[in-house]
PDB file of C-alpha atoms in Angstrom:
ATOM      1  CA  UNK E 105     -48.375  10.205 -84.518  1.00  0.00           C
ATOM      2  CA  UNK E 106     -49.585  11.179 -81.080  1.00  0.00           C
ATOM      3  CA  UNK E 107     -52.634  13.512 -81.237  1.00  0.00           C
ATOM      4  CA  UNK E 108     -50.952  15.794 -78.699  1.00  0.00           C
ATOM      5  CA  UNK E 109     -47.812  16.050 -80.825  1.00  0.00           C
ATOM      6  CA  UNK E 110     -47.690  19.702 -81.983  1.00  0.00           C
ATOM      7  CA  UNK E 111     -46.519  18.621 -85.438  1.00  0.00           C
ATOM      8  CA  UNK E 112     -49.607  16.433 -85.880  1.00  0.00           C
ATOM      9  CA  UNK E 113     -51.980  18.686 -83.952  1.00  0.00           C
ATOM     10  CA  UNK E 114     -52.135  22.429 -84.682  1.00  0.00           C
ATOM     11  CA  UNK E 115     -54.200  23.024 -81.535  1.00  0.00           C
ATOM     12  CA  UNK E 116     -51.524  21.444 -79.343  1.00  0.00           C
ATOM     13  CA  UNK E 117     -48.952  23.588 -81.165  1.00  0.00           C
ATOM     14  CA  UNK E 118     -51.015  26.725 -80.485  1.00  0.00           C
ATOM     15  CA  UNK E 119     -51.201  25.852 -76.773  1.00  0.00           C
ATOM     16  CA  UNK E 120     -47.419  25.410 -76.681  1.00  0.00           C
ATOM     17  CA  UNK E 121     -46.789  28.670 -78.530  1.00  0.00           C
ATOM     18  CA  UNK E 122     -49.159  30.698 -76.325  1.00  0.00           C
ATOM     19  CA  UNK E 123     -48.985  29.399 -72.739  1.00  0.00           C
ATOM     20  CA  UNK E 124     -51.993  30.310 -70.606  1.00  0.00           C
ATOM     21  CA  UNK E 125     -49.732  31.706 -67.877  1.00  0.00           C
ATOM     22  CA  UNK E 126     -48.693  34.613 -70.117  1.00  0.00           C
ATOM     23  CA  UNK E 127     -52.343  35.680 -70.344  1.00  0.00           C
ATOM     24  CA  UNK E 128     -53.132  35.565 -66.632  1.00  0.00           C
ATOM     25  CA  UNK E 129     -52.711  38.280 -64.009  1.00  0.00           C
ATOM     26  CA  UNK E 130     -49.334  37.808 -62.253  1.00  0.00           C
ATOM     27  CA  UNK E 131     -51.009  36.595 -59.043  1.00  0.00           C
ATOM     28  CA  UNK E 132     -52.534  33.627 -60.950  1.00  0.00           C
ATOM     29  CA  UNK E 133     -49.645  32.564 -63.164  1.00  0.00           C
ATOM     30  CA  UNK E 134     -48.534  29.798 -60.799  1.00  0.00           C
ATOM     31  CA  UNK E 135     -52.026  28.261 -61.281  1.00  0.00           C
ATOM     32  CA  UNK E 136     -51.895  28.303 -65.108  1.00  0.00           C
ATOM     33  CA  UNK E 137     -51.765  24.502 -65.334  1.00  0.00           C
ATOM     34  CA  UNK E 138     -55.012  24.181 -63.331  1.00  0.00           C
ATOM     35  CA  UNK E 139     -57.575  22.629 -65.678  1.00  0.00           C
ATOM     36  CA  UNK E 140     -60.416  24.862 -64.563  1.00  0.00           C
ATOM     37  CA  UNK E 141     -61.569  28.446 -65.011  1.00  0.00           C
ATOM     38  CA  UNK E 142     -59.546  31.193 -63.321  1.00  0.00           C
ATOM     39  CA  UNK E 143     -61.021  34.605 -62.466  1.00  0.00           C
ATOM     40  CA  UNK E 144     -59.149  37.328 -64.384  1.00  0.00           C
ATOM     41  CA  UNK E 145     -61.066  40.423 -63.268  1.00  0.00           C
ATOM     42  CA  UNK E 146     -64.492  41.955 -63.527  1.00  0.00           C
ATOM     43  CA  UNK E 147     -66.137  38.620 -62.766  1.00  0.00           C
ATOM     44  CA  UNK E 148     -64.713  37.139 -65.996  1.00  0.00           C
ATOM     45  CA  UNK E 149     -62.607  34.009 -66.311  1.00  0.00           C
ATOM     46  CA  UNK E 150     -59.852  32.404 -68.316  1.00  0.00           C
ATOM     47  CA  UNK E 151     -61.665  29.267 -69.438  1.00  0.00           C
ATOM     48  CA  UNK E 152     -60.644  25.739 -68.559  1.00  0.00           C
ATOM     49  CA  UNK E 153     -57.891  24.672 -71.002  1.00  0.00           C
ATOM     50  CA  UNK E 154     -59.616  21.374 -71.815  1.00  0.00           C
ATOM     51  CA  UNK E 155     -62.805  23.293 -72.689  1.00  0.00           C
ATOM     52  CA  UNK E 156     -60.897  25.765 -74.871  1.00  0.00           C
ATOM     53  CA  UNK E 157     -59.251  22.888 -76.745  1.00  0.00           C
ATOM     54  CA  UNK E 158     -62.623  21.181 -77.278  1.00  0.00           C
ATOM     55  CA  UNK E 159     -64.135  24.412 -78.616  1.00  0.00           C
ATOM     56  CA  UNK E 160     -61.209  24.963 -80.984  1.00  0.00           C
ATOM     57  CA  UNK E 161     -61.555  21.415 -82.318  1.00  0.00           C
ATOM     58  CA  UNK E 162     -65.255  21.985 -82.995  1.00  0.00           C
ATOM     59  CA  UNK E 163     -64.502  25.311 -84.666  1.00  0.00           C
ATOM     60  CA  UNK E 164     -62.013  23.698 -87.095  1.00  0.00           C
ATOM     61  CA  UNK E 165     -60.051  26.880 -87.790  1.00  0.00           C
ATOM     62  CA  UNK E 166     -57.908  26.915 -90.931  1.00  0.00           C
ATOM     63  CA  UNK E 167     -54.966  29.073 -92.054  1.00  0.00           C
ATOM     64  CA  UNK E 168     -56.029  32.294 -93.747  1.00  0.00           C
ATOM     65  CA  UNK E 169     -59.489  32.487 -92.173  1.00  0.00           C
ATOM     66  CA  UNK E 170     -61.210  35.566 -90.731  1.00  0.00           C
ATOM     67  CA  UNK E 171     -62.236  34.774 -87.135  1.00  0.00           C
ATOM     68  CA  UNK E 172     -64.298  36.599 -84.510  1.00  0.00           C
ATOM     69  CA  UNK E 173     -63.514  35.875 -80.839  1.00  0.00           C
ATOM     70  CA  UNK E 174     -66.434  37.025 -78.657  1.00  0.00           C
ATOM     71  CA  UNK E 175     -65.548  37.476 -74.981  1.00  0.00           C
ATOM     72  CA  UNK E 176     -61.794  37.667 -75.520  1.00  0.00           C
ATOM     73  CA  UNK E 177     -61.027  38.269 -71.845  1.00  0.00           C
ATOM     74  CA  UNK E 178     -57.256  38.235 -71.398  1.00  0.00           C
ATOM     75  CA  UNK E 179     -56.585  37.668 -75.110  1.00  0.00           C
ATOM     76  CA  UNK E 180     -55.556  34.015 -74.684  1.00  0.00           C
ATOM     77  CA  UNK E 181     -58.184  32.545 -77.012  1.00  0.00           C
ATOM     78  CA  UNK E 182     -57.480  35.299 -79.567  1.00  0.00           C
ATOM     79  CA  UNK E 183     -53.780  34.361 -79.481  1.00  0.00           C
ATOM     80  CA  UNK E 184     -54.588  30.657 -79.912  1.00  0.00           C
ATOM     81  CA  UNK E 185     -56.885  31.470 -82.834  1.00  0.00           C
ATOM     82  CA  UNK E 186     -54.172  33.701 -84.295  1.00  0.00           C
ATOM     83  CA  UNK E 187     -51.773  30.791 -84.292  1.00  0.00           C
ATOM     84  CA  UNK E 188     -54.330  28.647 -86.122  1.00  0.00           C
ATOM     85  CA  UNK E 189     -55.114  31.222 -88.847  1.00  0.00           C
ATOM     86  CA  UNK E 190     -51.480  32.287 -89.246  1.00  0.00           C
ATOM     87  CA  UNK E 191     -50.248  35.548 -90.761  1.00  0.00           C
ATOM     88  CA  UNK E 192     -52.501  35.203 -93.810  1.00  0.00           C
ATOM     89  CA  UNK E 193     -55.580  35.201 -91.557  1.00  0.00           C
ATOM     90  CA  UNK E 194     -57.217  37.715 -89.236  1.00  0.00           C
ATOM     91  CA  UNK E 195     -58.562  37.394 -85.689  1.00  0.00           C
ATOM     92  CA  UNK E 196     -60.748  40.118 -84.241  1.00  0.00           C
ATOM     93  CA  UNK E 197     -61.461  39.772 -80.551  1.00  0.00           C
ATOM     94  CA  UNK E 198     -64.197  41.719 -78.836  1.00  0.00           C
ATOM     95  CA  UNK E 199     -64.539  42.276 -75.081  1.00  0.00           C
ATOM     96  CA  UNK E 200     -67.132  44.199 -73.078  1.00  0.00           C
ATOM     97  CA  UNK E 201     -65.016  45.153 -70.050  1.00  0.00           C
ATOM     98  CA  UNK E 202     -62.618  48.030 -70.692  1.00  0.00           C
ATOM     99  CA  UNK E 203     -60.012  46.822 -68.196  1.00  0.00           C
ATOM    100  CA  UNK E 204     -59.909  43.438 -69.915  1.00  0.00           C
ATOM    101  CA  UNK E 205     -59.569  45.064 -73.360  1.00  0.00           C
ATOM    102  CA  UNK E 206     -56.499  46.890 -71.998  1.00  0.00           C
ATOM    103  CA  UNK E 207     -55.169  43.700 -70.378  1.00  0.00           C
ATOM    104  CA  UNK E 208     -55.705  41.654 -73.568  1.00  0.00           C
ATOM    105  CA  UNK E 209     -54.039  44.282 -75.743  1.00  0.00           C
ATOM    106  CA  UNK E 210     -51.035  44.344 -73.424  1.00  0.00           C
ATOM    107  CA  UNK E 211     -50.776  40.562 -73.512  1.00  0.00           C
ATOM    108  CA  UNK E 212     -51.089  40.460 -77.298  1.00  0.00           C
ATOM    109  CA  UNK E 213     -48.489  43.214 -77.740  1.00  0.00           C
ATOM    110  CA  UNK E 214     -45.880  40.703 -76.510  1.00  0.00           C
ATOM    111  CA  UNK E 215     -47.253  37.921 -78.689  1.00  0.00           C
ATOM    112  CA  UNK E 216     -45.902  39.008 -82.121  1.00  0.00           C
ATOM    113  CA  UNK E 217     -49.120  38.335 -84.035  1.00  0.00           C
ATOM    114  CA  UNK E 218     -50.106  41.682 -85.602  1.00  0.00           C
ATOM    115  CA  UNK E 219     -53.054  39.972 -87.341  1.00  0.00           C
ATOM    116  CA  UNK E 220     -54.723  39.520 -83.910  1.00  0.00           C
ATOM    117  CA  UNK E 221     -56.512  42.412 -82.179  1.00  0.00           C
ATOM    118  CA  UNK E 222     -59.017  42.920 -79.378  1.00  0.00           C
ATOM    119  CA  UNK E 223     -61.552  45.720 -79.620  1.00  0.00           C
ATOM    120  CA  UNK E 224     -64.025  47.076 -77.075  1.00  0.00           C
ATOM    121  CA  UNK E 225     -67.598  45.887 -77.534  1.00  0.00           C
ATOM    122  CA  UNK E 226     -70.216  48.458 -78.381  1.00  0.00           C
ATOM    123  CA  UNK E 227     -73.095  48.520 -75.889  1.00  0.00           C
ATOM    124  CA  UNK E 228     -76.065  46.522 -77.168  1.00  0.00           C
ATOM    125  CA  UNK E 229     -74.104  44.990 -80.090  1.00  0.00           C
ATOM    126  CA  UNK E 230     -72.905  41.402 -80.201  1.00  0.00           C
ATOM    127  CA  UNK E 231     -69.722  40.841 -82.153  1.00  0.00           C
ATOM    128  CA  UNK E 232     -68.223  43.222 -84.680  1.00  0.00           C
ATOM    129  CA  UNK E 233     -70.777  43.278 -87.503  1.00  0.00           C
ATOM    130  CA  UNK E 234     -68.903  46.059 -89.307  1.00  0.00           C
ATOM    131  CA  UNK E 235     -66.107  43.565 -90.118  1.00  0.00           C
ATOM    132  CA  UNK E 236     -68.353  40.600 -91.061  1.00  0.00           C
ATOM    133  CA  UNK E 237     -68.540  38.091 -92.592  1.00  0.00           C
ATOM    134  CA  UNK E 238     -66.431  35.718 -90.508  1.00  0.00           C
ATOM    135  CA  UNK E 239     -65.318  32.224 -91.425  1.00  0.00           C
ATOM    136  CA  UNK E 240     -65.390  31.252 -87.763  1.00  0.00           C
ATOM    137  CA  UNK E 241     -66.955  32.709 -84.594  1.00  0.00           C
ATOM    138  CA  UNK E 242     -65.932  31.544 -81.112  1.00  0.00           C
ATOM    139  CA  UNK E 243     -68.118  32.638 -78.186  1.00  0.00           C
ATOM    140  CA  UNK E 244     -66.586  32.207 -74.720  1.00  0.00           C
ATOM    141  CA  UNK E 245     -69.656  33.154 -72.675  1.00  0.00           C
ATOM    142  CA  UNK E 246     -73.000  31.441 -72.028  1.00  0.00           C
ATOM    143  CA  UNK E 247     -75.938  32.658 -74.109  1.00  0.00           C
ATOM    144  CA  UNK E 248     -79.545  32.213 -73.018  1.00  0.00           C
ATOM    145  CA  UNK E 249     -80.545  31.545 -76.633  1.00  0.00           C
ATOM    146  CA  UNK E 250     -78.712  31.160 -79.892  1.00  0.00           C
ATOM    147  CA  UNK E 251     -77.432  34.658 -80.783  1.00  0.00           C
ATOM    148  CA  UNK E 252     -78.960  35.220 -84.223  1.00  0.00           C
ATOM    149  CA  UNK E 253     -77.014  38.468 -84.630  1.00  0.00           C
ATOM    150  CA  UNK E 254     -73.751  36.489 -84.410  1.00  0.00           C
ATOM    151  CA  UNK E 255     -75.043  33.777 -86.727  1.00  0.00           C
ATOM    152  CA  UNK E 256     -75.821  36.540 -89.244  1.00  0.00           C
ATOM    153  CA  UNK E 257     -72.126  37.554 -89.147  1.00  0.00           C
ATOM    154  CA  UNK E 258     -71.015  34.145 -90.471  1.00  0.00           C
ATOM    155  CA  UNK E 259     -69.846  33.698 -94.044  1.00  0.00           C
ATOM    156  CA  UNK E 260     -71.924  31.318 -96.181  1.00  0.00           C
ATOM    157  CA  UNK E 261     -69.845  28.326 -95.084  1.00  0.00           C
ATOM    158  CA  UNK E 262     -68.941  29.740 -91.661  1.00  0.00           C
ATOM    159  CA  UNK E 263     -69.004  27.950 -88.303  1.00  0.00           C
ATOM    160  CA  UNK E 264     -69.816  29.295 -84.835  1.00  0.00           C
ATOM    161  CA  UNK E 265     -69.169  27.508 -81.540  1.00  0.00           C
ATOM    162  CA  UNK E 266     -71.234  28.887 -78.662  1.00  0.00           C
ATOM    163  CA  UNK E 267     -72.476  27.597 -75.294  1.00  0.00           C
ATOM    164  CA  UNK E 268     -76.248  28.050 -74.997  1.00  0.00           C
ATOM    165  CA  UNK E 269     -78.059  27.251 -71.731  1.00  0.00           C
ATOM    166  CA  UNK E 270     -75.323  24.822 -70.711  1.00  0.00           C
ATOM    167  CA  UNK E 271     -74.935  23.020 -74.039  1.00  0.00           C
ATOM    168  CA  UNK E 272     -72.067  23.593 -76.458  1.00  0.00           C
ATOM    169  CA  UNK E 273     -73.412  24.172 -79.960  1.00  0.00           C
ATOM    170  CA  UNK E 274     -71.660  24.026 -83.326  1.00  0.00           C
ATOM    171  CA  UNK E 275     -73.665  26.267 -85.628  1.00  0.00           C
ATOM    172  CA  UNK E 276     -73.675  26.818 -89.390  1.00  0.00           C
ATOM    173  CA  UNK E 277     -76.332  28.484 -91.533  1.00  0.00           C
ATOM    174  CA  UNK E 278     -77.855  25.044 -92.191  1.00  0.00           C
ATOM    175  CA  UNK E 279     -77.231  22.995 -89.069  1.00  0.00           C
ATOM    176  CA  UNK E 280     -76.943  23.084 -85.279  1.00  0.00           C
ATOM    177  CA  UNK E 281     -75.316  20.192 -83.428  1.00  0.00           C
ATOM    178  CA  UNK E 282     -74.879  19.643 -79.659  1.00  0.00           C
ATOM    179  CA  UNK E 283     -71.520  18.754 -78.101  1.00  0.00           C
ATOM    180  CA  UNK E 284     -71.744  18.292 -74.333  1.00  0.00           C
ATOM    181  CA  UNK E 285     -72.535  20.360 -71.282  1.00  0.00           C
ATOM    182  CA  UNK E 286     -70.412  23.254 -70.023  1.00  0.00           C
ATOM    183  CA  UNK E 287     -70.518  26.197 -67.623  1.00  0.00           C
ATOM    184  CA  UNK E 288     -69.432  29.731 -68.603  1.00  0.00           C
ATOM    185  CA  UNK E 289     -69.889  33.278 -67.396  1.00  0.00           C
ATOM    186  CA  UNK E 290     -73.036  34.868 -68.935  1.00  0.00           C
ATOM    187  CA  UNK E 291     -72.967  36.512 -72.363  1.00  0.00           C
ATOM    188  CA  UNK E 292     -73.997  40.160 -71.925  1.00  0.00           C
ATOM    189  CA  UNK E 293     -74.267  43.142 -74.255  1.00  0.00           C
ATOM    190  CA  UNK E 294     -75.385  45.914 -71.868  1.00  0.00           C
TER     191      UNK E 294
END
């Protein structure tokens, strides 16, 4: 079967079920097929679709898992993750900018996945440690160094995918592997 066939590829199916255009401001929806980042407000972006797909493949999300989505932006990655975990799983998105939390919640309200939420970040706190541990953590912003506070929120066999100083890392408690070079907006906690 073709790897882009949604039946054979759950990531392709998630992309079909949750089109990027539905998670963009109306003025940008005509550009949804652009394979590059699009500014969604507050200096934040909707990541390049090819990059999002690569990150999701590295993350290897399974049905029923508990997932943290750091830097949820418009809610698109949270929706994609929600499709991958299904109704027996849970996705908790976290976003620093209040206007994007509101935007993401509005987008997700139309998405019919009640197991997916986006919460406001607490100043100075990375992730949502009060809900840890997580089976998977996706970070959609560039860290200057590996965020140990997010790694600590992983379950014993958990996986985190995070860009650090331009390099995409796949992180477990025992191993860190490198997977290419990428550009993202900076990871901040304020």
